[in-house]
Amino acid sequence: MLKTPLSFGALVSWPQPQVLNTVPPPIRHALATVTLGTTIEHRGLAVTALIGYYDPACDYLTVEEALAQGVVTIREVAVYGAVSELHVFNRADKPLLIVDGEELAGSVQNRVINLSVLVGSRTEA
């Protein structure tokens, strides 16, 4: 293992290149896409952000993306609206992520979602 001192005196171990050859390809690919962000240090503790650009497990559409592609329809449950209920029709081949705090505008009244919901692909919810 290589030892790299950090600014607060601790040592971090990094695997030797030959050890990385035993890592399964999906994990190796994910590690290869990670870059180091800005390091912030305070009172002897340093934190560096790890920024990844590839995550096949997070392959979903946001509401904004789905609406732009025309693959999602969000409707009122009743003609006059029911504050706590909406129907979501996801016609995409990917799941749809509706995030807590997101505002859905344009129906009888605007709504702010109070929990995160992952709607399956080609699903009505």
CSV table of C-alpha atoms in Angstrom, one decimal:
chain,number,residue,atom,x,y,z
A,1,MET,CA,0.0,0.0,0.0
A,2,LEU,CA,1.1,3.5,-0.7
A,3,LYS,CA,0.9,5.9,2.2
A,4,THR,CA,0.0,9.5,1.5
A,5,PRO,CA,0.2,12.0,4.4
A,6,LEU,CA,-2.7,14.5,4.7
A,7,SER,CA,-2.3,18.0,6.1
A,8,PHE,CA,-3.4,17.0,9.6
A,9,GLY,CA,-0.8,14.2,9.8
A,10,ALA,CA,-2.9,11.2,9.2
A,11,LEU,CA,-2.0,8.5,6.6
A,12,VAL,CA,-4.3,7.3,3.9
A,13,SER,CA,-3.7,4.0,2.2
A,14,TRP,CA,-4.1,3.6,-1.5
A,15,PRO,CA,-4.0,0.2,-3.2
A,16,GLN,CA,-1.2,-0.7,-5.5
A,17,PRO,CA,-2.0,-0.8,-9.2
A,18,GLN,CA,-1.9,-4.7,-9.3
A,19,VAL,CA,-4.5,-4.8,-6.5
A,20,LEU,CA,-6.9,-2.7,-8.7
A,21,ASN,CA,-6.7,-5.5,-11.4
A,22,THR,CA,-8.6,-7.8,-9.0
A,23,VAL,CA,-11.5,-5.3,-8.6
A,24,PRO,CA,-14.6,-6.2,-10.7
A,25,PRO,CA,-14.9,-4.2,-13.9
A,26,PRO,CA,-18.0,-2.2,-13.0
A,27,ILE,CA,-16.4,-1.0,-9.7
A,28,ARG,CA,-13.1,-0.4,-11.5
A,29,HIS,CA,-14.9,1.7,-14.1
A,30,ALA,CA,-16.8,3.7,-11.4
A,31,LEU,CA,-13.5,4.4,-9.5
A,32,ALA,CA,-11.8,5.5,-12.7
A,33,THR,CA,-14.5,8.2,-13.1
A,34,VAL,CA,-14.0,9.7,-9.6
A,35,THR,CA,-12.2,13.0,-9.4
A,36,LEU,CA,-11.1,14.9,-6.3
A,37,GLY,CA,-12.9,18.1,-5.4
A,38,THR,CA,-11.9,20.9,-3.2
A,39,THR,CA,-10.4,20.1,0.1
A,40,ILE,CA,-11.7,22.0,3.1
A,41,GLU,CA,-9.7,22.0,6.3
A,42,HIS,CA,-10.9,23.1,9.8
A,43,ARG,CA,-9.2,22.6,13.1
A,44,GLY,CA,-7.1,19.7,12.0
A,45,LEU,CA,-9.8,17.9,10.0
A,46,ALA,CA,-9.6,17.9,6.2
A,47,VAL,CA,-12.5,16.8,4.0
A,48,THR,CA,-12.1,16.3,0.2
A,49,ALA,CA,-15.2,15.8,-2.0
A,50,LEU,CA,-15.2,12.7,-4.2
A,51,ILE,CA,-17.0,13.5,-7.4
A,52,GLY,CA,-18.3,10.7,-9.6
A,53,TYR,CA,-19.7,11.1,-13.0
A,54,TYR,CA,-21.0,7.5,-13.7
A,55,ASP,CA,-23.5,5.6,-11.7
A,56,PRO,CA,-25.6,3.1,-13.6
A,57,ALA,CA,-27.6,2.4,-10.5
A,58,CYS,CA,-29.0,6.0,-10.7
A,59,ASP,CA,-30.3,5.8,-14.2
A,60,TYR,CA,-33.6,7.8,-13.9
A,61,LEU,CA,-35.3,10.9,-15.2
A,62,THR,CA,-36.1,14.0,-13.2
A,63,VAL,CA,-39.5,15.6,-13.6
A,64,GLU,CA,-38.0,18.4,-15.6
A,65,GLU,CA,-36.3,15.9,-18.0
A,66,ALA,CA,-39.4,13.8,-18.4
A,67,LEU,CA,-41.6,16.8,-19.1
A,68,ALA,CA,-39.2,18.1,-21.7
A,69,GLN,CA,-39.2,14.7,-23.4
A,70,GLY,CA,-43.0,14.5,-23.2
A,71,VAL,CA,-42.9,11.1,-21.5
A,72,VAL,CA,-44.7,12.0,-18.3
A,73,THR,CA,-48.2,13.3,-17.6
A,74,ILE,CA,-49.1,14.6,-14.1
A,75,ARG,CA,-52.9,15.1,-13.6
A,76,GLU,CA,-55.3,16.1,-10.9
A,77,VAL,CA,-57.2,13.2,-9.3
A,78,ALA,CA,-60.5,15.0,-9.5
A,79,VAL,CA,-61.9,17.9,-11.6
A,80,TYR,CA,-61.5,20.3,-8.7
A,81,GLY,CA,-58.3,18.8,-7.5
A,82,ALA,CA,-57.4,16.9,-4.3
A,83,VAL,CA,-54.6,18.6,-2.5
A,84,SER,CA,-52.8,15.5,-1.4
A,85,GLU,CA,-53.2,13.4,-4.6
A,86,LEU,CA,-52.0,13.4,-8.2
A,87,HIS,CA,-51.9,10.8,-10.9
A,88,VAL,CA,-48.5,10.3,-12.6
A,89,PHE,CA,-48.2,8.5,-15.9
A,90,ASN,CA,-44.6,7.6,-16.7
A,91,ARG,CA,-44.3,6.4,-20.3
A,92,ALA,CA,-40.5,6.5,-20.3
A,93,ASP,CA,-38.2,3.4,-20.4
A,94,LYS,CA,-36.5,4.8,-17.2
A,95,PRO,CA,-37.9,5.4,-13.7
A,96,LEU,CA,-39.0,8.9,-12.8
A,97,LEU,CA,-37.6,10.5,-9.7
A,98,ILE,CA,-39.9,13.2,-8.0
A,99,VAL,CA,-37.8,14.8,-5.3
A,100,ASP,CA,-39.1,16.0,-1.9
A,101,GLY,CA,-39.5,19.8,-2.1
A,102,GLU,CA,-40.0,19.9,-5.9
A,103,GLU,CA,-42.8,22.2,-7.0
A,104,LEU,CA,-45.3,20.9,-9.5
A,105,ALA,CA,-47.0,23.8,-11.2
A,106,GLY,CA,-49.8,24.2,-13.8
A,107,SER,CA,-52.8,22.2,-12.5
A,108,VAL,CA,-55.7,23.6,-10.5
A,109,GLN,CA,-53.1,24.6,-7.9
A,110,ASN,CA,-49.4,24.3,-7.6
A,111,ARG,CA,-48.0,21.7,-5.2
A,112,VAL,CA,-44.8,21.1,-3.3
A,113,ILE,CA,-43.9,17.5,-3.0
A,114,ASN,CA,-43.4,16.4,0.7
A,115,LEU,CA,-41.6,13.1,0.0
A,116,SER,CA,-39.4,11.7,-2.7
A,117,VAL,CA,-41.0,9.1,-5.0
A,118,LEU,CA,-39.4,6.9,-7.6
A,119,VAL,CA,-42.1,6.0,-10.2
A,120,GLY,CA,-41.2,2.9,-12.2
A,121,SER,CA,-40.8,2.9,-16.0
A,122,ARG,CA,-43.9,2.6,-18.0
A,123,THR,CA,-46.0,2.9,-14.8
A,124,GLU,CA,-49.2,4.7,-13.7
A,125,ALA,CA,-49.1,5.9,-10.1
